[in-house]
Short mmCIF file of C-alpha atoms and ligand atoms in Angstrom, two decimals:
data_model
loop_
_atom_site.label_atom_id
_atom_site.label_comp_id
_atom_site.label_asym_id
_atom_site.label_seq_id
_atom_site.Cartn_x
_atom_site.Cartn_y
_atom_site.Cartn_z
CA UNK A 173 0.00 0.00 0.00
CA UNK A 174 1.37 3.94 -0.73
CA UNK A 175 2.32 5.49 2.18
CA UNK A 176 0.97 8.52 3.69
CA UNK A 177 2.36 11.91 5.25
CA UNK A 178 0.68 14.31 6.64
CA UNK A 179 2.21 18.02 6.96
CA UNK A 180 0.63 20.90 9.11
CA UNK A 181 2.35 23.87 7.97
CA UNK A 182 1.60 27.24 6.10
CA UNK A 183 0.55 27.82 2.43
CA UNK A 184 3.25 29.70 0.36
CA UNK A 185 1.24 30.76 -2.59
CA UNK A 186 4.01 31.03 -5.00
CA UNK A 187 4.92 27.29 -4.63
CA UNK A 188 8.45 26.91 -3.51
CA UNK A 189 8.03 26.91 0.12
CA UNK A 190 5.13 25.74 3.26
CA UNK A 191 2.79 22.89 2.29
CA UNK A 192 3.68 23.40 -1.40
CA UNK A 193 7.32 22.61 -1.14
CA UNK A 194 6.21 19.51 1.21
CA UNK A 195 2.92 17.55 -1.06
CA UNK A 196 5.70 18.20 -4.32
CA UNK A 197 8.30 16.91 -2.55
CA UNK A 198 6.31 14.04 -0.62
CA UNK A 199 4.69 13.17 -4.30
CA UNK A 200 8.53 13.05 -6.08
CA UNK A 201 9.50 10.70 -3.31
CA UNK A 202 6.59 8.21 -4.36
CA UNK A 203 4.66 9.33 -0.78
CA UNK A 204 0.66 10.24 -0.75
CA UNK A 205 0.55 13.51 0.72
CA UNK A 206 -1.65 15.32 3.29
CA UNK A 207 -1.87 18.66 4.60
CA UNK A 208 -3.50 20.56 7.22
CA UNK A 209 -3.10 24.82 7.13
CA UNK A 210 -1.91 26.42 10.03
CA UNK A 211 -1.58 30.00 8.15
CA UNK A 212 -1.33 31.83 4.84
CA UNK A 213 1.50 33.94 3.72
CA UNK A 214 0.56 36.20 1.01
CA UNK A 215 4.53 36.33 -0.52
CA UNK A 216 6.25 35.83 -3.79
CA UNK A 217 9.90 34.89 -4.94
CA UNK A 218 10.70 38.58 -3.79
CA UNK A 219 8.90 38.21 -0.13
CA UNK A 220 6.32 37.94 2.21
CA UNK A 221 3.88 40.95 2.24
CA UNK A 222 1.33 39.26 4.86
CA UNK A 223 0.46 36.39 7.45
CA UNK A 224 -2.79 35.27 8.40
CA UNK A 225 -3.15 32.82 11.01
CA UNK A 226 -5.64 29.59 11.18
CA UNK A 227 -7.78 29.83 13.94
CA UNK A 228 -7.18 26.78 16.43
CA UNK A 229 -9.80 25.35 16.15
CA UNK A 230 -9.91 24.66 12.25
CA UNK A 231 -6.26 23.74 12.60
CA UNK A 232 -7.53 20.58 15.47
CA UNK A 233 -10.64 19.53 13.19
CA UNK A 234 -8.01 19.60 9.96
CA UNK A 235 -5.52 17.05 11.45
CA UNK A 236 -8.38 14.91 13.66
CA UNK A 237 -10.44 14.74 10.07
CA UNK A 238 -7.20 13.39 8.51
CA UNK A 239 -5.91 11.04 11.19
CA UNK A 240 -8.92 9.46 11.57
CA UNK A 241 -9.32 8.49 8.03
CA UNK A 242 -6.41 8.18 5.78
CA UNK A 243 -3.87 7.48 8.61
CA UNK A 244 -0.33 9.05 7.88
CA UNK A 245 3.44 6.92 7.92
CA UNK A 246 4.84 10.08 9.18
CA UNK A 247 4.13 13.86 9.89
CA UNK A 248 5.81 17.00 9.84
CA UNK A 249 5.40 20.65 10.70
CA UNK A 250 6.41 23.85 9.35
CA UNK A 251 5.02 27.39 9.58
CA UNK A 252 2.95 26.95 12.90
CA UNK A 253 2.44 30.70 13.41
CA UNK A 254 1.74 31.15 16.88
CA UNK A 255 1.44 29.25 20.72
CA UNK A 256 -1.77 28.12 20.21
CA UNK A 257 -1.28 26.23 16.87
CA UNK A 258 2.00 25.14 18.90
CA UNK A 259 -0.08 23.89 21.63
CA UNK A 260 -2.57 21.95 19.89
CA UNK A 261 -0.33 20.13 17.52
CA UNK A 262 1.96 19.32 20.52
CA UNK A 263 -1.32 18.18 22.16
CA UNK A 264 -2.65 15.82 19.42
CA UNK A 265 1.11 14.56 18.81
CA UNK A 266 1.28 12.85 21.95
CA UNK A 267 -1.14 10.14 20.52
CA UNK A 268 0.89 10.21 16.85
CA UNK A 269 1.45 6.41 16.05
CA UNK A 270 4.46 7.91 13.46
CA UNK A 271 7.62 9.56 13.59
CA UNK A 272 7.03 13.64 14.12
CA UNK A 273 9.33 15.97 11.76
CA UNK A 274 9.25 19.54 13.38
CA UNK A 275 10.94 22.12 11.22
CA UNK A 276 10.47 24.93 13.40
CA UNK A 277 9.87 27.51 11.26
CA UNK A 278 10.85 30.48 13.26
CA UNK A 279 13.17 32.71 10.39
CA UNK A 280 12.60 31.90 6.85
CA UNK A 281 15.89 31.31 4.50
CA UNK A 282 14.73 35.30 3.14
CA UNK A 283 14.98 36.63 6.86
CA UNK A 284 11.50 37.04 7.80
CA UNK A 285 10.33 35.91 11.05
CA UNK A 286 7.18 33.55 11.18
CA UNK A 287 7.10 32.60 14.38
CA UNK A 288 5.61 35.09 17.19
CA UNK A 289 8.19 35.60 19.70
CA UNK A 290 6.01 34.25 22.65
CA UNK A 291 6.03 30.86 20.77
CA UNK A 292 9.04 30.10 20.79
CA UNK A 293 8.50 29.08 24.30
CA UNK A 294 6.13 26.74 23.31
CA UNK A 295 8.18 25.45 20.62
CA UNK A 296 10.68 24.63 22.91
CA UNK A 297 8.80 23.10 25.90
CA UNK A 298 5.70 21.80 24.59
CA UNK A 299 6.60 20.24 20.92
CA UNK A 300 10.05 19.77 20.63
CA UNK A 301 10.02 17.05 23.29
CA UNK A 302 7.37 15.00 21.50
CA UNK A 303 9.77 15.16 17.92
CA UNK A 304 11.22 12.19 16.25
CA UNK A 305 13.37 15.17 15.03
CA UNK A 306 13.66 18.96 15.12
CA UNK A 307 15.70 20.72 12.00
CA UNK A 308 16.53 24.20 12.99
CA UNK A 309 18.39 26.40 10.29
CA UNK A 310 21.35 28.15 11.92
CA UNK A 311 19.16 31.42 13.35
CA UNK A 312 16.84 28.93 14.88
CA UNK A 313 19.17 26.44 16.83
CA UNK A 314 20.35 29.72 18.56
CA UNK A 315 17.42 31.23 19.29
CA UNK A 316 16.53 27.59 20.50
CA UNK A 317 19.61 26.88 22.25
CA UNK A 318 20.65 30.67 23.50
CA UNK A 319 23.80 30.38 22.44
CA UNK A 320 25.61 31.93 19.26
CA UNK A 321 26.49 29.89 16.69
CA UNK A 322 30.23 30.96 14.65
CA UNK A 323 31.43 27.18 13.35
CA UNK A 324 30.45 23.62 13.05
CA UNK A 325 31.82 22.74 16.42
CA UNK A 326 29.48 25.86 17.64
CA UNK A 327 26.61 24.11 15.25
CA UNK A 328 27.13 20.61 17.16
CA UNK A 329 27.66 22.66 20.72
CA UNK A 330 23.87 23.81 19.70
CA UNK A 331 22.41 20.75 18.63
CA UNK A 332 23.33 18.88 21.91
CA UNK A 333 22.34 21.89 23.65
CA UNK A 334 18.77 21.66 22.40
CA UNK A 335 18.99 17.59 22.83
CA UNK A 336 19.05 17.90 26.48
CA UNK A 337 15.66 20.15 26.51
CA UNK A 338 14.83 15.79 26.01
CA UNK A 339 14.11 16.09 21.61
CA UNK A 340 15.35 13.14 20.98
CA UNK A 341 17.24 14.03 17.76
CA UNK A 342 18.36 17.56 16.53
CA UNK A 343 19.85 18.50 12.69
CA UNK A 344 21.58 21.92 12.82
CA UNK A 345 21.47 22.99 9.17
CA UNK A 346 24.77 23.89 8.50
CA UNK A 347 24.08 25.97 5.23
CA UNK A 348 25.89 28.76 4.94
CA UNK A 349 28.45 27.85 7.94
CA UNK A 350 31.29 25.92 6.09
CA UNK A 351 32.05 25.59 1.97
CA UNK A 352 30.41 21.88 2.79
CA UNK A 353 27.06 23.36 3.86
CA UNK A 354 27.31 20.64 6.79
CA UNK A 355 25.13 19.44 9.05
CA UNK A 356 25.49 18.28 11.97
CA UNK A 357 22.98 15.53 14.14
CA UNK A 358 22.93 15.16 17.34
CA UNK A 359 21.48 11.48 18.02
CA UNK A 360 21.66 9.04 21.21
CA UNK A 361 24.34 11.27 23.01
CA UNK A 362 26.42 11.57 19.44
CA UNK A 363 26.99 13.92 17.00
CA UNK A 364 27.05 13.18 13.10
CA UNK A 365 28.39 14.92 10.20
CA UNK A 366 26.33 15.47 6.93
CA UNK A 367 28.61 17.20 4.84
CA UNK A 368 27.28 18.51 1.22
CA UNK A 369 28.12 21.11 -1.06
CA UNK A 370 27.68 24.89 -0.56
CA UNK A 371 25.65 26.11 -4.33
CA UNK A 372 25.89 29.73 -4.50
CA UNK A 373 22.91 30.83 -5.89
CA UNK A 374 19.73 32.68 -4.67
CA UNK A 375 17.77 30.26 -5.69
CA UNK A 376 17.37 28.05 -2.05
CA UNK A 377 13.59 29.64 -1.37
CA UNK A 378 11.80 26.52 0.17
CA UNK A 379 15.00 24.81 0.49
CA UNK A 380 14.35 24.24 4.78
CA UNK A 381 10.67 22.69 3.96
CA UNK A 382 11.75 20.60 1.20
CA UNK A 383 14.34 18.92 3.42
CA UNK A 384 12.57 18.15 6.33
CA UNK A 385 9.95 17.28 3.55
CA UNK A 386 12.11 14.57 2.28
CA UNK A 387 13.02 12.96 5.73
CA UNK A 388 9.59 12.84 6.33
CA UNK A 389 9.04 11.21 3.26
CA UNK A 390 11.80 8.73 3.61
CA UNK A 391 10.94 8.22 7.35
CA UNK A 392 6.72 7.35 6.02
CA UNK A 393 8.46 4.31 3.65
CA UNK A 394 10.43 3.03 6.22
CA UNK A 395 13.68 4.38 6.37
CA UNK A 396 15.97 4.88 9.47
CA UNK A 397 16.48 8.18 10.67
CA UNK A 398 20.98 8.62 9.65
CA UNK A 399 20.13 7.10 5.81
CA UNK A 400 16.75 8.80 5.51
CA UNK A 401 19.02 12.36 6.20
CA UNK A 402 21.23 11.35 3.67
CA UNK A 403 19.43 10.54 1.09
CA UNK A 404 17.09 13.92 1.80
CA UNK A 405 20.36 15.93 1.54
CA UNK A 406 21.52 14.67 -1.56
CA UNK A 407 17.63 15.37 -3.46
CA UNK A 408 17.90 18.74 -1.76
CA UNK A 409 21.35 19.19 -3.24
CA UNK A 410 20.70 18.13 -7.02
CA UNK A 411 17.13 20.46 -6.24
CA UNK A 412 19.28 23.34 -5.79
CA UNK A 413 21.73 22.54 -8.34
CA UNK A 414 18.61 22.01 -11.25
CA UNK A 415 16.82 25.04 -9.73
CA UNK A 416 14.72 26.33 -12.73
CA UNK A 417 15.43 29.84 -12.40
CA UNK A 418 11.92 31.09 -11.77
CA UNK A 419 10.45 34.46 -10.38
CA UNK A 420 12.62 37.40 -9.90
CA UNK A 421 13.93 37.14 -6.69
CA UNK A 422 14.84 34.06 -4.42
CA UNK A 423 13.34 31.55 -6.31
CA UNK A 424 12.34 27.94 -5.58
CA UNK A 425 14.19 24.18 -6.24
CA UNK A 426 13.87 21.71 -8.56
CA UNK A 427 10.91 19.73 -6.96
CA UNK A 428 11.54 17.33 -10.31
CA UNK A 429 14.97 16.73 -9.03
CA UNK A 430 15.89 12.36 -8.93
CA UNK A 431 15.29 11.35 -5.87
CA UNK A 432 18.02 8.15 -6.15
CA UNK A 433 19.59 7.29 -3.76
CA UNK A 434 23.46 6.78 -3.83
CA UNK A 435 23.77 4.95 -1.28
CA UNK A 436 22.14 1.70 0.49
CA UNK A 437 20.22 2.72 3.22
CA UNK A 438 17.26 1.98 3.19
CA UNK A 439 16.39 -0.68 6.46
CA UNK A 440 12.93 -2.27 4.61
O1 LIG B 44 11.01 28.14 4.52
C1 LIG B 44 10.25 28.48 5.59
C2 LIG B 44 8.83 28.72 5.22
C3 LIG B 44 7.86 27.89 5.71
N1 LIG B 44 6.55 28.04 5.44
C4 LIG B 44 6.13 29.03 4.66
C5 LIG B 44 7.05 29.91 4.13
C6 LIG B 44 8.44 29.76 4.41
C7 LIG B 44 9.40 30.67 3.83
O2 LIG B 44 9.13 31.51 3.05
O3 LIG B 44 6.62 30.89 3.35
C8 LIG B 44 4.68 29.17 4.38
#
């Protein structure tokens, strides 16, 4: 049977980013995808001009419509908005049968914030600690870790920082840290080294959702957490590589981009 995966995250209208970047990239990776709005950005390639948040309660009936029905492999959040979106997803996740993806979605790759200052809290103490695993970009792990992040040994300082808050695995996005664009996992008391390639281009808009995306993806067939990382990493790579040059100002991946793996990972 096709497996499922649910995301509960915002709608980017121009396509590259929120639950757009996450149903293309669940679809490429051969995974039936779901998804429950917690806001609307009104924003193209050049930026976000507006936010409008879900109320709660349409945000609860979305995901208890969906999980009662067409049950999801694995589920992942981005653009959450505020506490109480926070709170109820955090709520309903403690009776999620699947892994939990939680991109945290505080500062998009553009520099806009999209998270509500009195939710990060919440992000912290009430979701975080029910994740499979949490994917800050670099501005997030140290807003979520309070500490400043200069190097990779700062990124992996971070990452097992916010592992004892009890998140049982944390990805520190290395991006723009090192010319690998490394990453760094922290993981049963270890840290683990995803090193990549730094692209320069402009053209990374979405590049955040369409990662933790493709873990969740990977993680809804069956994979194990280290290979399923991989194997995201590389699609996001050759994504960035292909990008197809549209809109005219940070534009979005490849969403086309092969999604073979070079490497034998997968555990069923
Ligand atoms: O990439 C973070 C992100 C998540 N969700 C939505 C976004 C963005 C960035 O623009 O628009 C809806």
């Amino acid at each position: 049977m096709i497996a499922a995966a649910l995301t509960i995250a915002g709608s980017d209208p121009s396509g590259g980013a929120g639950i757009q970047a996450d149903l293309k990239t669940f679809h490429q990776f051969g995974v039936y995808g779901e998804a429950a709005l917690a806001l609307l950005t009104v924003q193209n390639t050049l930026g976000v001009s507006a936010i409008e948040l879900i109320p709660g309660r349409i945000i609860r009936q979305q995901m208890e419509a969906v999980l009662a029905d067409i049950r999801p492999a694995a589920i992942k959040t981005g653009a959450l908005g505020g506490e109480e979106a926070i709170q109820i997803v955090a709520e309903l996740a403690s009776g999620f049968e699947c892994p939990l993806v939680v991109d945290p979605v505080m500062v998009s790759t553009s520099g806009h914030r999209l998270l509500a200052a009195d939710a990060e809290r919440a992000m912290r103490d009430l979701l975080l600690p029910r994740c499979t695993l949490v994917t800050p970009n670099i501005a997030e792990a140290q807003i979520l870790s309070g500490a400043s992040i200069a190097d990779l040994q700062g990124a992996g300082r971070a990452a097992e920082q916010i592992g004892s808050f009890g998140v049982t695995a944390v990805l520190v996005k290395g991006g723009h840290l090192d010319d690998n664009a490394t990453d760094v996992l922290y993981l049963d008391g270890a840290l683990h080294y995803f090193p990549g390639k730094r692209i320069h281009t402009q053209h990374t808009h979405g590049s955040g959702c369409t990662y933790s995306a493709a873990i969740t993806a990977l993680l809804a067939k069956g994979y194990d957490l280290i290979p399923a990382i991989r194997s995201a990493k590389a699609f996001v790579q050759r994504a960035i590589e292909t990008a197809p040059g549209l809109g005219r100002g940070k534009g979005p991946l490849n969403h086309f981009a092969s999604t073979a793996d070079d490497f034998t990972g997968a555990s069923s």
